[in-house]
């Protein structure tokens, strides 16, 4: 087990699958005590068991982050208790992605997506970052998305929420950074989930990039470890693109 996060405590939302799960596993492998948060007790227990079997420390705290301040505050309080009174690292990962076109999105869906993708991390950060600031340090890592800055013809609602998260990243860095709390974001590209075949349609969105196809959740986890560790002490209010070159590079003829 490595020690880049030795002695640190971390809360990772949406940590029972895909990117969140990979981040939680890597944090624990780097020495952190991790709270796995999500709605599914069975999947959460599986992640905890995997971490414990590898010699790490983890606990599951069930939470339905519906966007209400109360839900975020309850999670913050319980995670703080489980982690021994403090949270050193917060990863705002939980989110939902409806891929409908704009005209096909109803008001209830709009409100639900903004509640989960923006309101929930907003109030969770509001509940946790001030305590970090009082202790003089901490790290908040938000999950953005490549489609916040490169338009595609579906998913306008989701991409707008991730644009909001990237803006909040910079605002929170200004608000909490002077007190020692580093706030940054990761912008993943197309990330493969379990069961993806090589010809999965999403891979088409990576044509014309250096990578040429989707990445893995581990790629995001490695970036999260960097942003959570002391190695990134001079990194503030930054969005780190981990997208195979999608938003910044065009490979001609690919």
XYZ file of N, CA and C in Angstrom:
762
model
N 0.843 -1.206 0.000
C 0.000 0.000 0.000
C 0.873 1.250 0.000
N 0.570 2.192 -0.873
C 1.316 3.438 -0.948
C 0.879 4.373 0.174
N 1.552 5.509 0.306
C 1.284 6.391 1.448
C 1.046 7.845 1.042
N 0.677 8.092 -0.201
C 0.497 9.484 -0.635
C -0.636 10.170 0.122
N -1.599 9.395 0.607
C -2.718 9.963 1.363
C -2.775 9.399 2.772
N -1.647 8.931 3.260
C -1.607 8.330 4.595
C -2.071 9.322 5.655
N -2.965 8.861 6.521
C -3.468 9.700 7.598
C -4.603 10.609 7.198
N -4.974 10.612 5.927
C -6.057 11.470 5.443
C -7.401 10.750 5.533
N -8.457 11.535 5.630
C -9.814 11.001 5.572
C -10.504 11.579 4.351
N -11.392 10.780 3.743
C -12.021 11.221 2.494
C -13.466 10.763 2.420
N -14.294 11.622 1.853
C -15.676 11.291 1.512
C -15.807 11.354 0.000
N -16.255 10.256 -0.609
C -16.457 10.194 -2.053
C -17.926 9.896 -2.314
N -18.617 10.816 -2.960
C -20.029 10.576 -3.266
C -20.152 9.796 -4.574
N -21.247 9.055 -4.687
C -21.436 8.224 -5.872
C -20.318 7.217 -6.038
N -19.891 6.621 -4.918
C -18.674 5.805 -4.914
C -18.938 4.314 -5.059
N -20.155 3.933 -5.422
C -20.458 2.503 -5.520
C -20.256 1.949 -6.920
N -19.898 2.797 -7.884
C -19.690 2.296 -9.251
C -18.795 3.240 -10.042
N -18.237 2.726 -11.113
C -17.534 3.461 -12.151
C -16.491 4.438 -11.572
N -16.556 5.728 -11.938
C -15.513 6.672 -11.549
C -15.414 6.811 -10.031
N -16.531 6.969 -9.356
C -16.498 7.137 -7.910
C -15.886 5.945 -7.205
N -16.237 4.754 -7.662
C -15.668 3.533 -7.082
C -14.156 3.484 -7.296
N -13.711 3.822 -8.496
C -12.275 3.802 -8.791
C -11.528 4.796 -7.912
N -12.101 5.978 -7.706
C -11.460 6.976 -6.847
C -11.367 6.464 -5.415
N -12.460 5.891 -4.915
C -12.455 5.385 -3.542
C -11.413 4.283 -3.366
N -11.340 3.368 -4.310
C -10.369 2.280 -4.228
C -8.934 2.820 -4.235
N -8.669 3.794 -5.104
C -7.317 4.330 -5.200
C -6.960 5.164 -3.969
N -7.904 5.939 -3.453
C -7.646 6.687 -2.223
C -7.260 5.738 -1.090
N -8.030 4.662 -0.949
C -7.744 3.703 0.116
C -6.388 3.038 -0.102
N -6.065 2.727 -1.354
C -4.772 2.116 -1.661
C -3.618 3.056 -1.348
N -3.907 4.365 -1.346
C -2.883 5.359 -1.033
C -2.860 5.736 0.448
N -3.641 5.012 1.268
C -3.560 5.184 2.709
C -4.674 5.959 3.367
N -5.647 6.452 2.598
C -6.731 7.230 3.194
C -7.799 6.325 3.801
N -8.460 6.822 4.834
C -9.679 6.204 5.363
C -10.840 6.826 4.592
N -11.593 5.998 3.881
C -12.563 6.497 2.916
C -13.991 6.148 3.329
N -14.869 7.135 3.246
C -16.305 6.883 3.338
C -16.853 6.744 1.926
N -17.430 5.579 1.662
C -18.094 5.288 0.400
C -19.541 5.724 0.553
N -19.989 6.639 -0.279
C -21.360 7.109 -0.178
C -22.137 6.789 -1.448
N -23.384 6.392 -1.269
C -24.256 6.088 -2.397
C -25.601 5.611 -1.891
N -26.459 5.245 -2.817
C -27.806 4.816 -2.433
C -27.924 3.308 -2.246
N -27.019 2.532 -2.838
C -27.143 1.084 -2.876
C -26.263 0.443 -1.798
N -26.891 -0.051 -0.751
C -26.154 -0.652 0.360
C -25.318 -1.843 -0.090
N -25.890 -2.697 -0.939
C -25.165 -3.893 -1.369
C -23.894 -3.524 -2.120
N -24.019 -2.631 -3.084
C -22.837 -2.244 -3.856
C -21.830 -1.506 -2.980
N -22.336 -0.689 -2.069
C -21.432 0.005 -1.158
C -20.654 -0.956 -0.286
N -21.337 -1.974 0.231
C -20.662 -2.967 1.060
C -19.609 -3.734 0.258
N -19.882 -3.959 -1.021
C -18.913 -4.656 -1.871
C -17.634 -3.839 -2.038
N -17.772 -2.531 -2.222
C -16.589 -1.676 -2.356
C -15.809 -1.658 -1.055
N -16.514 -1.540 0.058
C -15.850 -1.556 1.364
C -15.099 -2.865 1.567
N -15.756 -3.993 1.233
C -15.116 -5.294 1.410
C -13.856 -5.416 0.561
N -13.895 -4.878 -0.647
C -12.721 -4.936 -1.515
C -11.571 -4.131 -0.923
N -11.885 -2.969 -0.373
C -10.846 -2.131 0.233
C -10.268 -2.800 1.466
N -11.119 -3.335 2.315
C -10.657 -3.974 3.547
C -9.808 -5.205 3.227
N -10.228 -5.976 2.222
C -9.476 -7.171 1.836
C -8.068 -6.828 1.370
N -7.911 -5.601 0.819
C -6.599 -5.160 0.346
C -5.781 -4.477 1.445
N -6.340 -4.439 2.654
C -5.613 -3.852 3.766
C -5.931 -2.399 4.039
N -6.959 -1.858 3.384
C -7.322 -0.459 3.567
C -8.442 -0.257 4.567
N -8.844 0.996 4.727
C -9.917 1.356 5.659
C -11.042 2.052 4.906
N -12.263 1.580 5.119
C -13.413 2.174 4.438
C -14.686 1.852 5.196
N -15.663 2.735 5.060
C -16.993 2.536 5.615
C -18.003 3.010 4.585
N -19.177 2.413 4.619
C -20.260 2.851 3.739
C -21.243 3.696 4.523
N -21.627 4.838 3.930
C -22.679 5.677 4.491
C -23.714 5.897 3.398
N -24.896 5.366 3.615
C -25.961 5.505 2.624
C -26.439 6.948 2.562
N -26.678 7.425 1.350
C -27.172 8.793 1.176
C -27.880 8.912 -0.161
N -29.027 9.545 -0.147
C -29.742 9.886 -1.366
C -29.637 11.400 -1.522
N -28.636 11.840 -2.269
C -28.385 13.272 -2.421
C -29.352 13.840 -3.441
N -30.525 14.213 -2.944
C -31.617 14.662 -3.816
C -31.575 16.155 -4.095
N -30.576 16.838 -3.587
C -30.459 18.277 -3.797
C -30.895 19.103 -2.605
N -31.563 18.473 -1.656
C -31.979 19.221 -0.476
C -30.775 19.480 0.424
N -30.783 20.638 1.060
C -29.706 20.953 1.991
C -29.678 19.944 3.126
N -30.843 19.466 3.550
C -30.920 18.527 4.657
C -30.195 17.222 4.330
N -30.385 16.698 3.113
C -29.728 15.445 2.729
C -28.206 15.614 2.718
N -27.745 16.732 2.193
C -26.297 16.980 2.164
C -25.741 17.156 3.563
N -26.464 17.854 4.414
C -25.989 18.083 5.776
C -25.951 16.785 6.575
N -26.950 15.904 6.360
C -26.954 14.620 7.060
C -25.745 13.782 6.661
N -25.447 13.753 5.370
C -24.283 12.992 4.921
C -23.002 13.573 5.503
N -22.876 14.890 5.476
C -21.675 15.529 6.019
C -21.485 15.175 7.487
N -22.566 15.219 8.259
C -22.476 14.940 9.690
C -22.110 13.487 9.952
N -22.746 12.561 9.231
C -22.479 11.147 9.473
C -21.087 10.758 8.991
N -20.670 11.270 7.845
C -19.326 10.967 7.350
C -18.274 11.529 8.295
N -18.494 12.725 8.809
C -17.560 13.311 9.767
C -17.454 12.444 11.016
N -18.588 11.954 11.492
C -18.578 11.084 12.675
C -17.805 9.797 12.406
N -18.109 9.146 11.270
C -17.471 7.872 10.940
C -15.966 8.038 10.756
N -15.569 9.174 10.243
C -14.148 9.413 9.967
C -13.401 10.002 11.163
N -14.019 9.982 12.308
C -13.313 10.388 13.521
C -13.297 11.865 13.792
N -14.229 12.601 13.181
C -14.362 14.016 13.508
C -13.874 14.989 12.461
N -13.355 14.481 11.339
C -12.912 15.417 10.320
C -12.957 14.760 8.938
N -13.136 15.601 7.924
C -13.041 15.184 6.529
C -11.948 16.025 5.891
N -10.891 15.371 5.433
C -9.779 16.083 4.803
C -9.991 16.283 3.313
N -10.704 15.336 2.677
C -10.878 15.350 1.225
C -12.345 15.092 0.914
N -12.927 15.940 0.111
C -14.292 15.739 -0.373
C -14.260 15.608 -1.887
N -14.844 14.529 -2.404
C -14.974 14.353 -3.842
C -16.457 14.394 -4.209
N -16.850 15.450 -4.906
C -18.225 15.604 -5.379
C -18.357 14.908 -6.731
N -18.687 13.628 -6.685
C -18.744 12.826 -7.903
C -20.155 12.439 -8.313
N -21.065 12.273 -7.367
C -22.402 11.761 -7.676
C -23.108 12.657 -8.689
N -23.757 12.044 -9.651
C -24.491 12.796 -10.660
C -25.274 11.862 -11.552
N -26.188 12.430 -12.322
C -26.976 11.643 -13.271
C -26.877 12.283 -14.648
N -27.032 11.436 -15.665
C -26.883 11.905 -17.037
C -28.086 11.471 -17.881
N -29.044 12.378 -18.071
C -30.089 12.108 -19.058
C -29.633 12.676 -20.406
N -29.629 11.869 -21.441
C -29.066 12.303 -22.718
C -30.067 12.850 -23.704
N -31.249 13.216 -23.244
C -32.283 13.680 -24.161
C -31.929 15.016 -24.807
N -32.544 15.250 -25.966
C -32.447 16.554 -26.606
C -33.220 17.588 -25.785
N -32.960 18.840 -26.045
C -33.555 19.914 -25.247
C -35.083 19.864 -25.265
N -35.675 19.741 -26.434
C -37.134 19.770 -26.539
C -37.786 18.549 -25.910
N -37.027 17.491 -25.699
C -37.578 16.266 -25.115
C -37.435 16.226 -23.601
N -36.847 17.273 -23.009
C -36.608 17.299 -21.570
C -37.729 18.054 -20.875
N -38.425 17.384 -19.955
C -39.515 18.048 -19.252
C -38.997 18.773 -18.008
N -39.872 19.552 -17.408
C -39.460 20.386 -16.279
C -39.049 19.563 -15.068
N -39.746 18.454 -14.838
C -39.400 17.619 -13.690
C -37.990 17.046 -13.833
N -37.635 16.629 -15.044
C -36.288 16.122 -15.285
C -35.262 17.225 -15.093
N -35.556 18.415 -15.626
C -34.649 19.552 -15.464
C -34.364 19.796 -13.986
N -35.422 19.866 -13.187
C -35.249 20.161 -11.766
C -34.476 19.050 -11.053
N -34.744 17.794 -11.408
C -34.065 16.676 -10.758
C -32.570 16.670 -11.086
N -32.222 16.917 -12.342
C -30.815 16.897 -12.732
C -30.053 18.028 -12.051
N -30.624 19.220 -12.003
C -29.952 20.318 -11.311
C -29.877 20.070 -9.805
N -30.901 19.422 -9.256
C -30.877 19.125 -7.822
C -29.734 18.189 -7.470
N -29.569 17.127 -8.254
C -28.547 16.124 -7.946
C -27.158 16.588 -8.362
N -27.042 17.206 -9.529
C -25.729 17.538 -10.085
C -25.156 18.854 -9.576
N -26.021 19.770 -9.122
C -25.527 21.092 -8.691
C -25.879 21.384 -7.234
N -27.168 21.274 -6.888
C -27.564 21.625 -5.528
C -26.921 20.712 -4.486
N -26.895 19.421 -4.767
C -26.339 18.488 -3.773
C -24.870 18.778 -3.470
N -23.996 18.881 -4.485
C -22.606 19.212 -4.157
C -22.445 20.617 -3.582
N -23.330 21.534 -3.963
C -23.265 22.889 -3.423
C -23.456 22.856 -1.899
N -24.521 22.197 -1.465
C -24.808 22.188 -0.032
C -23.884 21.241 0.732
N -23.371 20.207 0.069
C -22.406 19.334 0.735
C -21.088 20.080 0.969
N -20.656 20.825 -0.026
C -19.454 21.638 0.142
C -19.671 22.696 1.211
N -20.850 23.299 1.222
C -21.161 24.306 2.243
C -21.119 23.721 3.646
N -21.419 22.421 3.758
C -21.425 21.773 5.069
C -20.042 21.311 5.505
N -19.119 21.121 4.543
C -17.823 20.521 4.860
C -16.651 21.495 4.749
N -16.646 22.329 3.717
C -15.493 23.200 3.482
C -15.210 24.180 4.626
N -16.217 24.761 5.273
C -15.900 25.671 6.377
C -15.118 25.005 7.512
N -15.427 23.726 7.799
C -14.673 23.011 8.835
C -13.238 22.787 8.379
N -13.045 22.485 7.091
C -11.684 22.383 6.558
C -10.945 23.703 6.752
N -11.627 24.797 6.432
C -11.001 26.121 6.544
C -10.615 26.430 7.987
N -11.468 26.048 8.933
C -11.148 26.300 10.340
C -9.916 25.514 10.781
N -9.713 24.327 10.185
C -8.534 23.526 10.518
C -7.304 23.976 9.738
N -7.509 24.835 8.735
C -6.390 25.362 7.970
C -5.988 24.546 6.771
N -6.828 23.589 6.351
C -6.463 22.814 5.166
C -7.499 21.785 4.787
N -7.421 21.353 3.539
C -8.329 20.344 3.016
C -8.338 20.419 1.503
N -9.019 19.477 0.886
C -9.108 19.449 -0.569
C -10.520 19.077 -0.988
N -11.071 19.857 -1.905
C -12.361 19.558 -2.521
C -12.106 19.298 -3.995
N -12.606 18.164 -4.483
C -12.431 17.792 -5.886
C -13.806 17.593 -6.500
N -14.101 18.382 -7.506
C -15.379 18.278 -8.210
C -15.192 17.540 -9.530
N -16.253 16.879 -9.973
C -16.208 16.191 -11.259
C -16.993 16.996 -12.282
N -16.256 17.495 -13.290
C -16.894 18.197 -14.397
C -17.127 17.246 -15.553
N -17.019 17.768 -16.781
C -17.180 16.923 -17.962
C -16.668 17.651 -19.187
N -16.136 16.863 -20.120
C -15.644 17.460 -21.356
C -16.750 18.160 -22.140
N -18.003 17.706 -21.996
C -19.068 18.342 -22.780
C -19.553 19.648 -22.155
N -18.915 20.065 -21.055
C -19.181 21.411 -20.546
C -18.522 22.464 -21.426
N -17.493 22.051 -22.204
C -16.764 23.007 -23.033
C -16.690 22.627 -24.500
N -17.207 21.479 -24.862
C -17.272 21.083 -26.267
C -18.683 20.586 -26.533
N -19.445 21.381 -27.272
C -20.855 21.071 -27.455
C -21.091 19.828 -28.288
N -22.052 19.015 -27.844
C -22.533 17.887 -28.635
C -24.050 18.028 -28.740
N -24.686 17.388 -29.722
C -26.098 17.672 -29.996
C -27.096 17.047 -29.037
N -26.637 16.288 -28.040
C -27.535 15.770 -27.006
C -26.899 16.051 -25.656
N -27.719 16.003 -24.610
C -27.175 16.184 -23.271
C -26.944 17.618 -22.862
N -27.687 18.562 -23.448
C -27.472 19.972 -23.104
C -27.720 20.244 -21.626
N -28.700 19.576 -21.047
C -29.015 19.794 -19.637
C -27.849 19.352 -18.757
N -27.355 18.154 -18.981
C -26.231 17.639 -18.206
C -25.002 18.527 -18.366
N -24.686 18.880 -19.594
C -23.483 19.683 -19.821
C -23.578 21.032 -19.129
N -24.776 21.589 -19.040
C -24.927 22.877 -18.353
C -24.683 22.731 -16.857
N -25.063 21.587 -16.285
C -24.791 21.396 -14.855
C -23.303 21.282 -14.603
N -22.582 20.654 -15.528
C -21.145 20.518 -15.343
C -20.428 21.848 -15.576
N -20.983 22.686 -16.440
C -20.464 24.046 -16.564
C -20.615 24.802 -15.256
N -21.758 24.600 -14.586
C -21.970 25.231 -13.282
C -20.957 24.737 -12.257
N -20.669 23.441 -12.280
C -19.709 22.878 -11.332
C -18.309 23.444 -11.565
N -17.933 23.618 -12.826
C -16.619 24.192 -13.102
C -16.536 25.637 -12.616
N -17.619 26.391 -12.768
C -17.655 27.765 -12.260
C -17.578 27.773 -10.736
N -18.320 26.872 -10.086
C -18.265 26.784 -8.632
C -16.863 26.421 -8.148
N -16.167 25.605 -8.906
C -14.796 25.241 -8.548
C -13.932 26.482 -8.391
N -14.014 27.378 -9.366
C -13.206 28.600 -9.305
C -13.682 29.520 -8.181
N -14.998 29.620 -8.002
C -15.536 30.487 -6.947
C -15.157 29.968 -5.567
N -15.259 28.663 -5.381
C -14.897 28.088 -4.078
C -13.403 28.180 -3.810
N -12.590 28.096 -4.865
C -11.152 28.265 -4.683
C -10.849 29.664 -4.159
N -11.573 30.654 -4.681
C -11.394 32.028 -4.202
C -11.917 32.195 -2.781
N -13.009 31.500 -2.465
C -13.643 31.642 -1.153
C -12.860 30.933 -0.054
N -12.419 29.712 -0.335
C -11.804 28.885 0.711
C -10.291 28.745 0.582
N -9.755 29.050 -0.590
C -8.321 28.892 -0.798
C -7.452 29.663 0.181
N -7.789 30.919 0.494
C -6.956 31.658 1.442
C -6.877 31.018 2.829
N -7.811 30.118 3.127
C -7.794 29.404 4.408
C -7.135 28.038 4.303
N -6.523 27.753 3.153
C -5.791 26.504 3.002
C -6.546 25.370 2.356
N -7.770 25.639 1.904
C -8.578 24.592 1.268
C -8.413 24.691 -0.239
N -7.859 23.669 -0.838
C -7.668 23.658 -2.292
C -8.904 23.080 -2.965
N -9.448 23.809 -3.917
C -10.636 23.365 -4.645
C -10.283 23.284 -6.120
N -10.410 22.104 -6.684
C -10.114 21.866 -8.093
C -11.139 20.904 -8.676
N -11.092 20.735 -9.973
C -12.023 19.827 -10.643
C -11.281 18.955 -11.634
N -11.892 17.825 -11.942
C -11.428 16.939 -13.006
C -12.508 16.909 -14.070
N -12.089 17.047 -15.313
C -13.033 16.976 -16.431
C -12.757 15.694 -17.214
N -13.512 14.633 -16.938
C -13.278 13.377 -17.660
C -13.762 13.465 -19.105
N -13.095 12.708 -19.961
C -13.595 12.504 -21.312
C -14.561 11.342 -21.330
N -14.644 10.651 -22.434
C -15.489 9.465 -22.530
C -14.824 8.357 -21.712
N -15.516 7.895 -20.684
C -14.959 6.891 -19.781
C -15.757 5.601 -19.914
N -15.046 4.526 -20.186
C -15.695 3.225 -20.347
C -16.225 2.722 -19.009
N -17.391 2.131 -19.033
C -17.942 1.479 -17.854
C -17.870 -0.029 -18.042
N -18.203 -0.769 -16.997
C -18.133 -2.224 -17.064
C -19.010 -2.748 -18.200
N -18.460 -3.676 -18.960
C -19.240 -4.324 -20.008
C -19.176 -3.658 -21.364
N -18.424 -2.556 -21.480
C -18.312 -1.893 -22.778
C -17.536 -2.760 -23.757
N -18.068 -2.903 -24.956
C -17.348 -3.585 -26.027
C -16.472 -2.574 -26.765
N -15.513 -3.076 -27.526
C -14.598 -2.195 -28.258
C -15.331 -1.328 -29.265
N -16.490 -1.808 -29.744
C -17.249 -1.045 -30.732
C -18.406 -0.275 -30.095
N -18.329 0.010 -28.807
C -19.391 0.765 -28.137
C -19.579 2.110 -28.846
N -20.836 2.532 -29.078
C -21.080 3.782 -29.817
C -20.389 5.008 -29.229
N -20.194 5.040 -27.903
C -19.565 6.212 -27.284
C -18.131 6.395 -27.745
N -17.484 5.311 -28.164
C -16.107 5.445 -28.641
C -16.011 6.348 -29.865
N -17.110 6.461 -30.612
C -17.102 7.324 -31.792
C -16.825 8.774 -31.415
N -17.192 9.153 -30.181
C -16.966 10.528 -29.750
C -15.495 10.823 -29.487
N -14.663 9.787 -29.489
C -13.224 9.987 -29.278
C -12.435 9.922 -30.583
N -13.118 9.806 -31.702
C -12.404 9.849 -32.973
C -11.783 11.229 -33.176
N -10.607 11.239 -33.741
C -9.914 12.503 -33.955
C -9.159 13.004 -32.749
N -9.009 12.154 -31.742
C -8.239 12.514 -30.553
C -6.973 11.663 -30.492
N -5.968 12.093 -29.726
C -4.770 11.258 -29.581
C -5.072 9.877 -29.009
N -6.014 9.801 -28.053
C -6.325 8.513 -27.432
C -7.072 7.592 -28.389
N -7.993 8.154 -29.160
C -8.716 7.375 -30.151
C -9.897 6.591 -29.640
N -9.999 6.394 -28.338
C -11.132 5.668 -27.765
C -11.293 6.083 -26.314
N -12.332 5.578 -25.674
C -12.620 5.967 -24.309
C -11.565 5.524 -23.319
N -11.507 6.231 -22.195
C -10.566 5.899 -21.141
C -11.198 5.024 -20.079
N -10.449 4.764 -19.021
C -10.924 3.927 -17.924
C -11.129 4.766 -16.669
N -11.972 4.302 -15.753
C -12.148 5.031 -14.490
C -10.852 5.244 -13.729
N -9.902 4.310 -13.861
C -8.631 4.458 -13.155
C -7.892 5.736 -13.553
N -8.057 6.168 -14.802
C -7.393 7.393 -15.247
C -7.873 8.596 -14.437
N -9.149 8.607 -14.123
C -9.703 9.696 -13.314
C -9.239 9.555 -11.867
N -9.179 8.326 -11.370
C -8.751 8.088 -9.996
C -7.325 8.569 -9.760
N -6.438 8.329 -10.722
C -5.054 8.774 -10.559
C -4.967 10.295 -10.477
N -5.776 10.983 -11.293
C -5.802 12.446 -11.231
C -6.349 12.923 -9.894
N -7.344 12.217 -9.374
C -7.935 12.595 -8.090
C -6.925 12.446 -6.957
N -6.121 11.400 -6.994
C -5.088 11.223 -5.970
C -4.118 12.397 -5.996
N -3.713 12.807 -7.180
C -2.813 13.956 -7.298
C -3.434 15.208 -6.685
N -4.687 15.485 -7.021
C -5.334 16.694 -6.517
C -5.615 16.622 -5.018
N -5.740 15.409 -4.484
C -5.990 15.243 -3.057
C -4.705 15.285 -2.235
N -3.572 15.047 -2.870
C -2.308 14.923 -2.145
C -1.587 16.257 -2.017
N -0.567 16.272 -1.191
C 0.238 17.482 -1.001
C 1.044 17.839 -2.245
N 1.151 16.912 -3.187
C 1.877 17.187 -4.430
C 1.238 18.322 -5.232
N -0.056 18.540 -5.009
C -0.758 19.590 -5.758
C -0.971 20.841 -4.916
N -0.073 21.084 -3.987
C -0.243 22.210 -3.062
C -0.344 23.555 -3.764
N 0.211 23.669 -4.978
C 0.195 24.939 -5.699
C -0.860 24.946 -6.810
N -1.799 24.027 -6.748
C -2.856 23.915 -7.756
C -4.159 24.382 -7.136
N -4.705 25.455 -7.669
C -5.889 26.083 -7.080
C -6.874 26.490 -8.181
N -8.129 26.121 -8.017
C -9.171 26.577 -8.936
C -8.994 26.103 -10.360
N -8.387 24.948 -10.543
C -8.052 24.436 -11.868
C -8.973 23.295 -12.265
N -9.283 23.214 -13.544
C -10.000 22.069 -14.095
C -8.983 21.234 -14.873
N -8.735 20.029 -14.405
C -7.763 19.137 -15.034
C -8.485 18.266 -16.057
N -8.130 18.423 -17.326
C -8.732 17.609 -18.378
C -8.083 16.235 -18.414
N -8.880 15.210 -18.205
C -8.418 13.823 -18.328
C -9.346 13.189 -19.359
N -9.066 13.518 -20.618
C -10.052 13.237 -21.673
C -9.444 12.705 -22.957
N -8.210 12.228 -22.891
C -7.586 11.702 -24.085
C -7.321 12.739 -25.145
N -7.361 14.024 -24.747
C -7.131 15.115 -25.701
C -8.385 15.631 -26.378
N -9.557 15.215 -25.908
C -10.805 15.528 -26.608
C -11.049 17.030 -26.798
N -10.889 17.839 -25.752
C -11.249 19.240 -25.878
C -10.103 20.110 -26.405
N -8.877 19.576 -26.401
C -7.758 20.438 -26.746
C -6.987 20.079 -27.989
N -7.255 18.894 -28.564
C -6.403 18.411 -29.646
C -7.254 17.813 -30.769
N -6.870 18.112 -31.999
C -7.494 17.484 -33.161
C -6.427 16.739 -33.945
N -6.611 15.438 -34.099
C -5.687 14.631 -34.879
C -6.232 14.555 -36.309
N -5.577 15.221 -37.216
C -6.062 15.309 -38.596
C -5.971 13.945 -39.261
N -7.077 13.573 -39.871
C -7.108 12.326 -40.620
C -7.483 11.122 -39.786
N -7.687 11.314 -38.476
C -8.035 10.183 -37.623
C -9.526 9.906 -37.699
